[in-house]
mmCIF file of C-alpha atoms and ligand atoms in Angstrom:
data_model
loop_
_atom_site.group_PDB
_atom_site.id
_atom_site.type_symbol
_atom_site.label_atom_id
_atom_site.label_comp_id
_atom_site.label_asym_id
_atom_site.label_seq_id
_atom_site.Cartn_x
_atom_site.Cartn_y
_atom_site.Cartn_z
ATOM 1 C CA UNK A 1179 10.919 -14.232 -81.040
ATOM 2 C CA UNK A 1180 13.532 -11.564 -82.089
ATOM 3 C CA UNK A 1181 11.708 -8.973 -82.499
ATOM 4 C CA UNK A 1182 10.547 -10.195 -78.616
ATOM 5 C CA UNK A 1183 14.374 -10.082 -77.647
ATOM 6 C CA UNK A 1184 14.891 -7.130 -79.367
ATOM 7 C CA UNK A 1185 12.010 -5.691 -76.935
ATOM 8 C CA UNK A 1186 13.211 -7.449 -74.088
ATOM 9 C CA UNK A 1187 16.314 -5.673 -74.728
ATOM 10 C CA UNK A 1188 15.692 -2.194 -75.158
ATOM 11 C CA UNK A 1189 13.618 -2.061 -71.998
ATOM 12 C CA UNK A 1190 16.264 -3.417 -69.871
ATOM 13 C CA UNK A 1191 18.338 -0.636 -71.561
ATOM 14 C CA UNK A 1192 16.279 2.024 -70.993
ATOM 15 C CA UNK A 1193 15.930 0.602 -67.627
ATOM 16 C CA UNK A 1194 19.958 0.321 -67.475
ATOM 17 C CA UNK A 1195 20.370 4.011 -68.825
ATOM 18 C CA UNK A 1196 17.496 5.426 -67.631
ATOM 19 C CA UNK A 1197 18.510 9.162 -66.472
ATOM 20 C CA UNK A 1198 15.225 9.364 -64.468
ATOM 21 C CA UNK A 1199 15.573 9.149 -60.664
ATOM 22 C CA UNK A 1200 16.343 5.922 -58.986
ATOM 23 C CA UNK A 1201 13.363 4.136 -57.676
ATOM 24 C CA UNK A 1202 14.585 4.436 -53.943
ATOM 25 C CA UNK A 1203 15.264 8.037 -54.601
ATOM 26 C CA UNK A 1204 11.699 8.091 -55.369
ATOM 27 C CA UNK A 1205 10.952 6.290 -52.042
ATOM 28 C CA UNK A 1206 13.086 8.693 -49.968
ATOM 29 C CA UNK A 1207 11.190 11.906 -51.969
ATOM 30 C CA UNK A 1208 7.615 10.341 -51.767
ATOM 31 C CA UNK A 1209 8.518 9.097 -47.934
ATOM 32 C CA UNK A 1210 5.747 10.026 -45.712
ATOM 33 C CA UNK A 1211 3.889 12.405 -47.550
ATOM 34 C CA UNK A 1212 4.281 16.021 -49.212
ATOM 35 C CA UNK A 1213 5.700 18.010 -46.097
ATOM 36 C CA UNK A 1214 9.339 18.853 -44.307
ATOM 37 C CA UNK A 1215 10.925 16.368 -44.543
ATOM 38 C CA UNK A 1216 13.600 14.291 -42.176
ATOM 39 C CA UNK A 1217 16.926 16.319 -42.421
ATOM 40 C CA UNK A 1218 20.267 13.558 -41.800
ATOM 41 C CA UNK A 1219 21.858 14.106 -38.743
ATOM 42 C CA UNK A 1220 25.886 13.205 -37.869
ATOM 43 C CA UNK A 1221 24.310 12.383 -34.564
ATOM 44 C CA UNK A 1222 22.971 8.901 -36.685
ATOM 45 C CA UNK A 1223 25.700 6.543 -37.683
ATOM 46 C CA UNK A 1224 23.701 5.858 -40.884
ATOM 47 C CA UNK A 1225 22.915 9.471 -41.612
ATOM 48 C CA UNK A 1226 26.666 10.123 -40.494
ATOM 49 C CA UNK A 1227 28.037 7.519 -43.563
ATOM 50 C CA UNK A 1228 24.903 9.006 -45.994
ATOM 51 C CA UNK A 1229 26.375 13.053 -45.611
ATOM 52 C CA UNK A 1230 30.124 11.599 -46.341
ATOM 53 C CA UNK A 1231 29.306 10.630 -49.417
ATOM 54 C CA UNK A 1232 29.337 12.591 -52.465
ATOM 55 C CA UNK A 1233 26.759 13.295 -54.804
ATOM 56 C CA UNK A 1234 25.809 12.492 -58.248
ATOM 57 C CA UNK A 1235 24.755 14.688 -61.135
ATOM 58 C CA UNK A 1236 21.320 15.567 -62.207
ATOM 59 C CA UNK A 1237 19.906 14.861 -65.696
ATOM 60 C CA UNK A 1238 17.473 17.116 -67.489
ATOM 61 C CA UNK A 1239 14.586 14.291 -67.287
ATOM 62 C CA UNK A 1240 14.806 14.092 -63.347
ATOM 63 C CA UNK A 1241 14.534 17.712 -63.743
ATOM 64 C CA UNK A 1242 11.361 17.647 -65.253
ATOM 65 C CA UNK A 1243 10.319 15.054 -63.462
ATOM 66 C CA UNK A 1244 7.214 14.723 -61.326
ATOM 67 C CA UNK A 1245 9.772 13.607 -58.140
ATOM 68 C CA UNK A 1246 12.079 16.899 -58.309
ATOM 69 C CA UNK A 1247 9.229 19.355 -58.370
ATOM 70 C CA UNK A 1248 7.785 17.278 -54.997
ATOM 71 C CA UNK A 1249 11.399 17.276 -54.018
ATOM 72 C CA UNK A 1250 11.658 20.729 -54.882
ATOM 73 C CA UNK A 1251 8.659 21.848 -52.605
ATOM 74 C CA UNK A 1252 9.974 19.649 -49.662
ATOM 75 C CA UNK A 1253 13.422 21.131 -49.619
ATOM 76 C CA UNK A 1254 11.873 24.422 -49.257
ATOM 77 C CA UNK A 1255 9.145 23.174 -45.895
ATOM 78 C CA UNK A 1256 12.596 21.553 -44.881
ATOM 79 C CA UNK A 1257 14.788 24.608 -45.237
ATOM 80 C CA UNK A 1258 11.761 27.035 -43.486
ATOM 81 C CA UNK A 1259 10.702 24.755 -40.946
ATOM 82 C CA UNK A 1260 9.825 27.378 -37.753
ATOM 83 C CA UNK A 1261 11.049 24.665 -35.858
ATOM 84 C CA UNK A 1262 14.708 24.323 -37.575
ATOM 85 C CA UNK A 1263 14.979 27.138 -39.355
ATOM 86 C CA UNK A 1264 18.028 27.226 -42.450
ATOM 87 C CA UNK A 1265 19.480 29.740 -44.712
ATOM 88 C CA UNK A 1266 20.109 26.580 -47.290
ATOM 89 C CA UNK A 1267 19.957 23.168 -47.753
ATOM 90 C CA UNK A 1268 21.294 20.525 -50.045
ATOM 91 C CA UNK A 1269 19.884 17.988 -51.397
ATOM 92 C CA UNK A 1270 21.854 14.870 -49.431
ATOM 93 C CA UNK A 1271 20.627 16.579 -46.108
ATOM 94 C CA UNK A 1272 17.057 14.628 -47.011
ATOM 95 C CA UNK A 1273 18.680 11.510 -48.434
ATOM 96 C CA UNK A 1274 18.885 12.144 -52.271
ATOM 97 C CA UNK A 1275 22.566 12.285 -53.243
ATOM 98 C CA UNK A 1276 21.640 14.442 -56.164
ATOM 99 C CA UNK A 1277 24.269 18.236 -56.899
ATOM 100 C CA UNK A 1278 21.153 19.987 -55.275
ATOM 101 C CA UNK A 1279 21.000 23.251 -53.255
ATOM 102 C CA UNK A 1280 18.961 25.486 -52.333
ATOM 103 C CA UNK A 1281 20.062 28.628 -51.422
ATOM 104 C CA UNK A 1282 18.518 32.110 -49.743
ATOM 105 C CA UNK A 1283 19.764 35.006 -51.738
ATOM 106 C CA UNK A 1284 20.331 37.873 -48.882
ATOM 107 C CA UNK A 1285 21.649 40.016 -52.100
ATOM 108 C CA UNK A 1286 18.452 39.915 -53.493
ATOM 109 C CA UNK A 1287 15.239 41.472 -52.938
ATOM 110 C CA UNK A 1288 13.108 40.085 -50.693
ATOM 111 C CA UNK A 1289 15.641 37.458 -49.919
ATOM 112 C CA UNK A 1290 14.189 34.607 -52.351
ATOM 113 C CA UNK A 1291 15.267 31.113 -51.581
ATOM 114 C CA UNK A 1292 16.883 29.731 -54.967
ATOM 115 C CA UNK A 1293 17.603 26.131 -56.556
ATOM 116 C CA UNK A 1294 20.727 25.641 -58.645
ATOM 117 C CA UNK A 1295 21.426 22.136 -60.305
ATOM 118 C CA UNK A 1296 25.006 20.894 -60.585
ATOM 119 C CA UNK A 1297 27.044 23.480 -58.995
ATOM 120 C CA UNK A 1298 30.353 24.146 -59.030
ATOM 121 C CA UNK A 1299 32.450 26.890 -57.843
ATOM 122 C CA UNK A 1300 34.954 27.929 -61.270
ATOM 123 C CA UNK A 1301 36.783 30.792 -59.177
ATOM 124 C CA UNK A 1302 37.340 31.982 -55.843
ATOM 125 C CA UNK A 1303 38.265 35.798 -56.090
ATOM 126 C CA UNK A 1304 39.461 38.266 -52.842
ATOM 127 C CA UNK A 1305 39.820 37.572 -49.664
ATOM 128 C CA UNK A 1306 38.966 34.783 -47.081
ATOM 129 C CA UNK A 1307 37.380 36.065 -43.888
ATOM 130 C CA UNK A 1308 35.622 33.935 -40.566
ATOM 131 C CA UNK A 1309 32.355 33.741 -40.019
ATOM 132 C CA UNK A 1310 30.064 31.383 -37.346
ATOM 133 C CA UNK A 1311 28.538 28.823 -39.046
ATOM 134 C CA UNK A 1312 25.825 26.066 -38.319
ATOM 135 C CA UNK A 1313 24.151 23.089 -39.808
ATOM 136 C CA UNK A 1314 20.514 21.279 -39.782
ATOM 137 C CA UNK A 1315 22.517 18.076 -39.999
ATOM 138 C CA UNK A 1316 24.855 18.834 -36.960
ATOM 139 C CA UNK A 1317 22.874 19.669 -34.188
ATOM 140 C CA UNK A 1318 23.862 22.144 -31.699
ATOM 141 C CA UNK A 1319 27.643 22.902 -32.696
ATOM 142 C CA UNK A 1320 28.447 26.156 -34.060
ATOM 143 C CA UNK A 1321 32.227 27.801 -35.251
ATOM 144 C CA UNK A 1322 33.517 30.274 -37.503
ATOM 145 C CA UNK A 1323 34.805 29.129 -40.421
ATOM 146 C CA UNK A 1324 36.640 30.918 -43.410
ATOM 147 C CA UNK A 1325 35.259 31.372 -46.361
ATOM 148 C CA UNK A 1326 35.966 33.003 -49.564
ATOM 149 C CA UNK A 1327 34.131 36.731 -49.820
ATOM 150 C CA UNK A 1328 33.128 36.453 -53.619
ATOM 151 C CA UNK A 1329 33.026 33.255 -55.824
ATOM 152 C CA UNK A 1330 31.888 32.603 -59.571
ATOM 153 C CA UNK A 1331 29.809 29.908 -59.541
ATOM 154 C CA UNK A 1332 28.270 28.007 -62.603
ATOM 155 C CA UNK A 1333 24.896 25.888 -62.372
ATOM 156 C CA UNK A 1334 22.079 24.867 -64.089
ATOM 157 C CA UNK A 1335 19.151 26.833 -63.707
ATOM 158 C CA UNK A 1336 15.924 24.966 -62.914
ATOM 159 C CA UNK A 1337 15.385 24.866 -67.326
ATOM 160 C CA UNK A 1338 18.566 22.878 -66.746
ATOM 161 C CA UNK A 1339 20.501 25.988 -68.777
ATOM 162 C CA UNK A 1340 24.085 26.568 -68.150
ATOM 163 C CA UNK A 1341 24.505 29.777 -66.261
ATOM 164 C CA UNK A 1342 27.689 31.855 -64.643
ATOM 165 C CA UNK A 1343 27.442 34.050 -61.384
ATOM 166 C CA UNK A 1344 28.846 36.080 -59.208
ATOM 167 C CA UNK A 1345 28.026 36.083 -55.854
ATOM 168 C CA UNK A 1346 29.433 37.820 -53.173
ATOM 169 C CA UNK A 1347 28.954 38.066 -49.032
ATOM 170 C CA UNK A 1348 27.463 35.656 -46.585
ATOM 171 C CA UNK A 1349 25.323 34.729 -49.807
ATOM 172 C CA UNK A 1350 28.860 33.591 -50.983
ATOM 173 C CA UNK A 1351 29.832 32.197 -47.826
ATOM 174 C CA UNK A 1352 26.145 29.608 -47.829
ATOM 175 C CA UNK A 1353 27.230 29.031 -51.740
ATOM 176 C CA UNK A 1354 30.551 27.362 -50.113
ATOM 177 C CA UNK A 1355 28.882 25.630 -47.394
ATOM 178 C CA UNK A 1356 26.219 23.643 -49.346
ATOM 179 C CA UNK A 1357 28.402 22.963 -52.271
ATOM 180 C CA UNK A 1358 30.693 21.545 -49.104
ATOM 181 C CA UNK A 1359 27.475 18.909 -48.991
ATOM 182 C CA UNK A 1360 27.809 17.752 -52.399
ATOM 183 C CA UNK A 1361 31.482 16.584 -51.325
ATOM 184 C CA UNK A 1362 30.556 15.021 -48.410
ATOM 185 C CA UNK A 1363 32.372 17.912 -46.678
ATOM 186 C CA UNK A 1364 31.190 19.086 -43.520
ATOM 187 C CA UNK A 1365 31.706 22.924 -41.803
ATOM 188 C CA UNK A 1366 33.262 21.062 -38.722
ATOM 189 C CA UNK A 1367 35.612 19.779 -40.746
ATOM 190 C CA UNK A 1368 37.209 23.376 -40.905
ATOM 191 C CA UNK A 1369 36.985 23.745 -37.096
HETATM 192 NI NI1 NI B 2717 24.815 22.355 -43.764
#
């Protein structure tokens, strides 16, 4: 009977701690299949509450999880969708509050889209400057916003490693706007 107890209680703990993604995080990522998925709109009250909210940390075991390479893949049909067509995307835009983005390097070759795990800018460095700016989840409204020119930011890479970066340019400027996401900060916000 203890030893039973002692079961008992180790699953509920694992259940309690489990660092694994939530099960209706694995609802929203399995939702309908393996393609683009639906990208939150402030047009949606619901959606409009969801994209306020900020996001939570990712663990190394959701990393290597079976649900973050699907959501992985779906971010990317979300991001390139001919019919909606983004330069990034985070993570909350789909409905999992996890510090997700991905990101199209323009200061790379061949202008790779990139995912970086718990983001956080460390240090803004230069200038601001204005530049127009839209967003999948705000249909049809478009302003310039300013945005620092070069930023060090610190992630994890995708072998949840710690990493440092510079990153400078409109690749900067997208770096500012999806991290905005994570905050439940929007680029209208700025308008
Ligand atoms: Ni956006």
């Amino acid at each position: 009977m203890k030893r039973l107890l002692l079961m008992i209680a180790a699953t509920v703990g694992l259940v309690a701690c489990g660092e694994g993604f939530t099960a209706s995080e694995r609802d929203v990522i399995h939702a309908s299949g393996d393609g683009i998925m639906r990208v939150l709109s402030i047009a949606d009250p619901t959606d409009s509450l969801l994209l306020r909210k900020e996001s939570l940390p990712v663990s190394e075991q959701m990393l290597r999880s079976e649900e973050y390479a699907l959501l992985r893949e779906r971010m990317l049909q979300t991001v390139q969708n001919p019919e909606a067509v983004g330069v990034g995307i985070a993570a909350p835009q789909v409905g999992v509050r996890r510090n997700i983005i991905a990101v199209q390097r323009f200061d790379k070759e061949g202008e790779p889209f990139e995912f970086f795990i718990n983001p956080e800018i460390v240090e803004f460095i230069g200038e601001k400057e204005a530049g127009g700016e839209g967003c999948l989840s705000v249909p049809e409204i478009r302003g310039d916003v300013e945005r620092w020119q070069t930023i060090r930011l610190r992630y994890r890479d995708e072998q949840f490693v710690e990493r440092e970066e510079l990153v400078e340019g409109f690749t900067a400027v997208i770096f500012q706007h999806e991290l905005d996401h994570l905050d439940g900060k929007l680029f209208i916000d700025y308008l």
